[in-house]
Amino acid sequence: MIEVSYLAYLVIAIAMTAWVARTLSKNGEVFLVDCFGHDEVLARSTNHLLVVGFYLVNIGFILLTISLGAEPTSYAEAIRFVATKVGLAVLVLGFWHFFNMHAIAKFGRKVGHWVRENKGVATA
């Protein structure tokens, strides 16, 4: 029973992570373009970096938490086991989403302005 529970948790949590990442990436680009002063190249690049970071943090969290909790011995315990783990993963997904939105809204225009100012500056 524990193997099925682990498999269910991994499939559900990783699928949910992929769906959320795709949704945020697709629908968040307009927000990023506005936050970065309508610099579409910077917005697309930032969007891609956010998606990569999102996957790394969430999949790492999902894999690390697989060993938490008592192993289920009945169907009811298995459902609770999977629901608790998926619920925790969803909370972390939501937390990181709002954290990123806040940080981008707060610093996006500053970064966009800084990048535009320094585009002509050659790096050594």
JSON list of C-alpha atoms in Angstrom, two decimals:
[
{"chain": "A", "resi": 1, "resn": "MET", "atom": "CA", "xyz": [0.00, 0.00, 0.00]},
{"chain": "A", "resi": 2, "resn": "ILE", "atom": "CA", "xyz": [2.82, 2.42, 0.77]},
{"chain": "A", "resi": 3, "resn": "GLU", "atom": "CA", "xyz": [4.29, 2.12, -2.72]},
{"chain": "A", "resi": 4, "resn": "VAL", "atom": "CA", "xyz": [0.96, 3.04, -4.31]},
{"chain": "A", "resi": 5, "resn": "SER", "atom": "CA", "xyz": [0.64, 5.99, -1.91]},
{"chain": "A", "resi": 6, "resn": "TYR", "atom": "CA", "xyz": [4.13, 7.25, -2.75]},
{"chain": "A", "resi": 7, "resn": "LEU", "atom": "CA", "xyz": [3.47, 6.87, -6.46]},
{"chain": "A", "resi": 8, "resn": "ALA", "atom": "CA", "xyz": [0.11, 8.66, -6.20]},
{"chain": "A", "resi": 9, "resn": "TYR", "atom": "CA", "xyz": [1.72, 11.50, -4.26]},
{"chain": "A", "resi": 10, "resn": "LEU", "atom": "CA", "xyz": [4.56, 11.92, -6.75]},
{"chain": "A", "resi": 11, "resn": "VAL", "atom": "CA", "xyz": [2.29, 11.78, -9.80]},
{"chain": "A", "resi": 12, "resn": "ILE", "atom": "CA", "xyz": [-0.29, 14.20, -8.40]},
{"chain": "A", "resi": 13, "resn": "ALA", "atom": "CA", "xyz": [2.20, 16.68, -6.92]},
{"chain": "A", "resi": 14, "resn": "ILE", "atom": "CA", "xyz": [4.53, 16.77, -9.93]},
{"chain": "A", "resi": 15, "resn": "ALA", "atom": "CA", "xyz": [1.62, 17.00, -12.38]},
{"chain": "A", "resi": 16, "resn": "MET", "atom": "CA", "xyz": [0.17, 19.85, -10.33]},
{"chain": "A", "resi": 17, "resn": "THR", "atom": "CA", "xyz": [3.55, 21.59, -10.30]},
{"chain": "A", "resi": 18, "resn": "ALA", "atom": "CA", "xyz": [3.80, 21.29, -14.09]},
{"chain": "A", "resi": 19, "resn": "TRP", "atom": "CA", "xyz": [0.26, 22.60, -14.60]},
{"chain": "A", "resi": 20, "resn": "VAL", "atom": "CA", "xyz": [0.78, 25.55, -12.25]},
{"chain": "A", "resi": 21, "resn": "ALA", "atom": "CA", "xyz": [4.15, 26.40, -13.83]},
{"chain": "A", "resi": 22, "resn": "ARG", "atom": "CA", "xyz": [2.64, 26.34, -17.33]},
{"chain": "A", "resi": 23, "resn": "THR", "atom": "CA", "xyz": [-0.34, 28.42, -16.24]},
{"chain": "A", "resi": 24, "resn": "LEU", "atom": "CA", "xyz": [1.75, 31.01, -14.42]},
{"chain": "A", "resi": 25, "resn": "SER", "atom": "CA", "xyz": [4.24, 31.24, -17.26]},
{"chain": "A", "resi": 26, "resn": "LYS", "atom": "CA", "xyz": [1.58, 31.65, -19.93]},
{"chain": "A", "resi": 27, "resn": "ASN", "atom": "CA", "xyz": [-0.59, 34.12, -18.05]},
{"chain": "A", "resi": 28, "resn": "GLY", "atom": "CA", "xyz": [2.15, 35.92, -16.13]},
{"chain": "A", "resi": 29, "resn": "GLU", "atom": "CA", "xyz": [4.06, 37.25, -19.11]},
{"chain": "A", "resi": 30, "resn": "VAL", "atom": "CA", "xyz": [1.73, 40.25, -19.48]},
{"chain": "A", "resi": 31, "resn": "PHE", "atom": "CA", "xyz": [2.30, 41.10, -15.82]},
{"chain": "A", "resi": 32, "resn": "LEU", "atom": "CA", "xyz": [6.06, 40.81, -16.26]},
{"chain": "A", "resi": 33, "resn": "VAL", "atom": "CA", "xyz": [6.08, 42.98, -19.39]},
{"chain": "A", "resi": 34, "resn": "ASP", "atom": "CA", "xyz": [4.29, 45.70, -17.46]},
{"chain": "A", "resi": 35, "resn": "CYS", "atom": "CA", "xyz": [6.53, 45.33, -14.39]},
{"chain": "A", "resi": 36, "resn": "PHE", "atom": "CA", "xyz": [9.66, 45.55, -16.53]},
{"chain": "A", "resi": 37, "resn": "GLY", "atom": "CA", "xyz": [8.60, 48.77, -18.27]},
{"chain": "A", "resi": 38, "resn": "HIS", "atom": "CA", "xyz": [7.36, 46.99, -21.42]},
{"chain": "A", "resi": 39, "resn": "ASP", "atom": "CA", "xyz": [10.71, 45.32, -22.08]},
{"chain": "A", "resi": 40, "resn": "GLU", "atom": "CA", "xyz": [9.41, 42.09, -23.63]},
{"chain": "A", "resi": 41, "resn": "VAL", "atom": "CA", "xyz": [12.82, 40.44, -23.97]},
{"chain": "A", "resi": 42, "resn": "LEU", "atom": "CA", "xyz": [13.58, 40.95, -20.28]},
{"chain": "A", "resi": 43, "resn": "ALA", "atom": "CA", "xyz": [10.07, 39.81, -19.34]},
{"chain": "A", "resi": 44, "resn": "ARG", "atom": "CA", "xyz": [10.34, 36.58, -21.38]},
{"chain": "A", "resi": 45, "resn": "SER", "atom": "CA", "xyz": [13.80, 35.84, -20.00]},
{"chain": "A", "resi": 46, "resn": "THR", "atom": "CA", "xyz": [12.66, 36.46, -16.43]},
{"chain": "A", "resi": 47, "resn": "ASN", "atom": "CA", "xyz": [9.55, 34.35, -17.01]},
{"chain": "A", "resi": 48, "resn": "HIS", "atom": "CA", "xyz": [11.69, 31.42, -18.14]},
{"chain": "A", "resi": 49, "resn": "LEU", "atom": "CA", "xyz": [14.06, 31.78, -15.17]},
{"chain": "A", "resi": 50, "resn": "LEU", "atom": "CA", "xyz": [11.08, 31.90, -12.79]},
{"chain": "A", "resi": 51, "resn": "VAL", "atom": "CA", "xyz": [9.67, 28.70, -14.29]},
{"chain": "A", "resi": 52, "resn": "VAL", "atom": "CA", "xyz": [13.01, 26.89, -13.90]},
{"chain": "A", "resi": 53, "resn": "GLY", "atom": "CA", "xyz": [13.33, 28.07, -10.30]},
{"chain": "A", "resi": 54, "resn": "PHE", "atom": "CA", "xyz": [9.72, 27.14, -9.62]},
{"chain": "A", "resi": 55, "resn": "TYR", "atom": "CA", "xyz": [10.31, 23.58, -10.84]},
{"chain": "A", "resi": 56, "resn": "LEU", "atom": "CA", "xyz": [13.55, 23.22, -8.87]},
{"chain": "A", "resi": 57, "resn": "VAL", "atom": "CA", "xyz": [12.09, 24.45, -5.59]},
{"chain": "A", "resi": 58, "resn": "ASN", "atom": "CA", "xyz": [8.81, 22.58, -5.83]},
{"chain": "A", "resi": 59, "resn": "ILE", "atom": "CA", "xyz": [10.09, 19.26, -7.13]},
{"chain": "A", "resi": 60, "resn": "GLY", "atom": "CA", "xyz": [12.88, 19.37, -4.54]},
{"chain": "A", "resi": 61, "resn": "PHE", "atom": "CA", "xyz": [10.30, 20.01, -1.83]},
{"chain": "A", "resi": 62, "resn": "ILE", "atom": "CA", "xyz": [8.07, 17.21, -3.11]},
{"chain": "A", "resi": 63, "resn": "LEU", "atom": "CA", "xyz": [10.96, 14.74, -3.13]},
{"chain": "A", "resi": 64, "resn": "LEU", "atom": "CA", "xyz": [12.21, 15.78, 0.30]},
{"chain": "A", "resi": 65, "resn": "THR", "atom": "CA", "xyz": [8.79, 15.46, 1.93]},
{"chain": "A", "resi": 66, "resn": "ILE", "atom": "CA", "xyz": [8.12, 11.97, 0.61]},
{"chain": "A", "resi": 67, "resn": "SER", "atom": "CA", "xyz": [9.58, 10.49, 3.78]},
{"chain": "A", "resi": 68, "resn": "LEU", "atom": "CA", "xyz": [7.47, 12.60, 6.16]},
{"chain": "A", "resi": 69, "resn": "GLY", "atom": "CA", "xyz": [4.57, 11.03, 8.03]},
{"chain": "A", "resi": 70, "resn": "ALA", "atom": "CA", "xyz": [3.64, 7.56, 9.14]},
{"chain": "A", "resi": 71, "resn": "GLU", "atom": "CA", "xyz": [3.28, 4.97, 6.40]},
{"chain": "A", "resi": 72, "resn": "PRO", "atom": "CA", "xyz": [-0.35, 4.08, 5.73]},
{"chain": "A", "resi": 73, "resn": "THR", "atom": "CA", "xyz": [-1.64, 0.60, 6.48]},
{"chain": "A", "resi": 74, "resn": "SER", "atom": "CA", "xyz": [-5.24, 1.03, 5.32]},
{"chain": "A", "resi": 75, "resn": "TYR", "atom": "CA", "xyz": [-7.03, 2.72, 2.44]},
{"chain": "A", "resi": 76, "resn": "ALA", "atom": "CA", "xyz": [-8.27, 5.53, 4.67]},
{"chain": "A", "resi": 77, "resn": "GLU", "atom": "CA", "xyz": [-4.75, 6.18, 5.95]},
{"chain": "A", "resi": 78, "resn": "ALA", "atom": "CA", "xyz": [-3.43, 6.09, 2.37]},
{"chain": "A", "resi": 79, "resn": "ILE", "atom": "CA", "xyz": [-5.95, 8.73, 1.31]},
{"chain": "A", "resi": 80, "resn": "ARG", "atom": "CA", "xyz": [-5.01, 10.93, 4.28]},
{"chain": "A", "resi": 81, "resn": "PHE", "atom": "CA", "xyz": [-1.31, 10.34, 3.59]},
{"chain": "A", "resi": 82, "resn": "VAL", "atom": "CA", "xyz": [-1.58, 11.44, -0.04]},
{"chain": "A", "resi": 83, "resn": "ALA", "atom": "CA", "xyz": [-4.00, 14.31, 0.69]},
{"chain": "A", "resi": 84, "resn": "THR", "atom": "CA", "xyz": [-1.74, 15.71, 3.43]},
{"chain": "A", "resi": 85, "resn": "LYS", "atom": "CA", "xyz": [1.35, 15.57, 1.25]},
{"chain": "A", "resi": 86, "resn": "VAL", "atom": "CA", "xyz": [-0.39, 17.05, -1.79]},
{"chain": "A", "resi": 87, "resn": "GLY", "atom": "CA", "xyz": [-1.98, 19.73, 0.40]},
{"chain": "A", "resi": 88, "resn": "LEU", "atom": "CA", "xyz": [1.40, 20.70, 1.78]},
{"chain": "A", "resi": 89, "resn": "ALA", "atom": "CA", "xyz": [2.85, 20.85, -1.74]},
{"chain": "A", "resi": 90, "resn": "VAL", "atom": "CA", "xyz": [-0.06, 23.06, -2.86]},
{"chain": "A", "resi": 91, "resn": "LEU", "atom": "CA", "xyz": [0.52, 25.43, 0.05]},
{"chain": "A", "resi": 92, "resn": "VAL", "atom": "CA", "xyz": [4.19, 25.71, -0.88]},
{"chain": "A", "resi": 93, "resn": "LEU", "atom": "CA", "xyz": [3.24, 26.33, -4.54]},
{"chain": "A", "resi": 94, "resn": "GLY", "atom": "CA", "xyz": [0.91, 29.10, -3.45]},
{"chain": "A", "resi": 95, "resn": "PHE", "atom": "CA", "xyz": [3.44, 30.63, -1.08]},
{"chain": "A", "resi": 96, "resn": "TRP", "atom": "CA", "xyz": [6.13, 30.79, -3.74]},
{"chain": "A", "resi": 97, "resn": "HIS", "atom": "CA", "xyz": [3.71, 32.23, -6.27]},
{"chain": "A", "resi": 98, "resn": "PHE", "atom": "CA", "xyz": [2.72, 35.12, -4.01]},
{"chain": "A", "resi": 99, "resn": "PHE", "atom": "CA", "xyz": [6.31, 35.65, -2.88]},
{"chain": "A", "resi": 100, "resn": "ASN", "atom": "CA", "xyz": [7.45, 35.92, -6.54]},
{"chain": "A", "resi": 101, "resn": "MET", "atom": "CA", "xyz": [4.54, 38.21, -7.46]},
{"chain": "A", "resi": 102, "resn": "HIS", "atom": "CA", "xyz": [5.37, 40.53, -4.57]},
{"chain": "A", "resi": 103, "resn": "ALA", "atom": "CA", "xyz": [9.07, 40.61, -5.38]},
{"chain": "A", "resi": 104, "resn": "ILE", "atom": "CA", "xyz": [8.50, 41.23, -9.08]},
{"chain": "A", "resi": 105, "resn": "ALA", "atom": "CA", "xyz": [5.95, 43.96, -8.43]},
{"chain": "A", "resi": 106, "resn": "LYS", "atom": "CA", "xyz": [8.30, 45.60, -5.95]},
{"chain": "A", "resi": 107, "resn": "PHE", "atom": "CA", "xyz": [11.58, 45.35, -7.87]},
{"chain": "A", "resi": 108, "resn": "GLY", "atom": "CA", "xyz": [10.58, 44.73, -11.50]},
{"chain": "A", "resi": 109, "resn": "ARG", "atom": "CA", "xyz": [10.48, 48.33, -12.66]},
{"chain": "A", "resi": 110, "resn": "LYS", "atom": "CA", "xyz": [13.79, 49.09, -10.94]},
{"chain": "A", "resi": 111, "resn": "VAL", "atom": "CA", "xyz": [15.49, 46.12, -12.61]},
{"chain": "A", "resi": 112, "resn": "GLY", "atom": "CA", "xyz": [13.97, 46.95, -16.00]},
{"chain": "A", "resi": 113, "resn": "HIS", "atom": "CA", "xyz": [15.15, 50.56, -15.73]},
{"chain": "A", "resi": 114, "resn": "TRP", "atom": "CA", "xyz": [18.63, 49.46, -14.65]},
{"chain": "A", "resi": 115, "resn": "VAL", "atom": "CA", "xyz": [18.91, 46.98, -17.54]},
{"chain": "A", "resi": 116, "resn": "ARG", "atom": "CA", "xyz": [17.79, 49.57, -20.11]},
{"chain": "A", "resi": 117, "resn": "GLU", "atom": "CA", "xyz": [20.29, 52.11, -18.73]},
{"chain": "A", "resi": 118, "resn": "ASN", "atom": "CA", "xyz": [23.16, 49.62, -18.93]},
{"chain": "A", "resi": 119, "resn": "LYS", "atom": "CA", "xyz": [22.41, 48.02, -22.33]},
{"chain": "A", "resi": 120, "resn": "GLY", "atom": "CA", "xyz": [25.05, 50.12, -24.03]},
{"chain": "A", "resi": 121, "resn": "VAL", "atom": "CA", "xyz": [27.69, 49.45, -21.36]},
{"chain": "A", "resi": 122, "resn": "ALA", "atom": "CA", "xyz": [30.18, 46.76, -22.41]},
{"chain": "A", "resi": 123, "resn": "THR", "atom": "CA", "xyz": [31.17, 44.16, -19.84]},
{"chain": "A", "resi": 124, "resn": "ALA", "atom": "CA", "xyz": [34.78, 43.14, -19.34]}
]
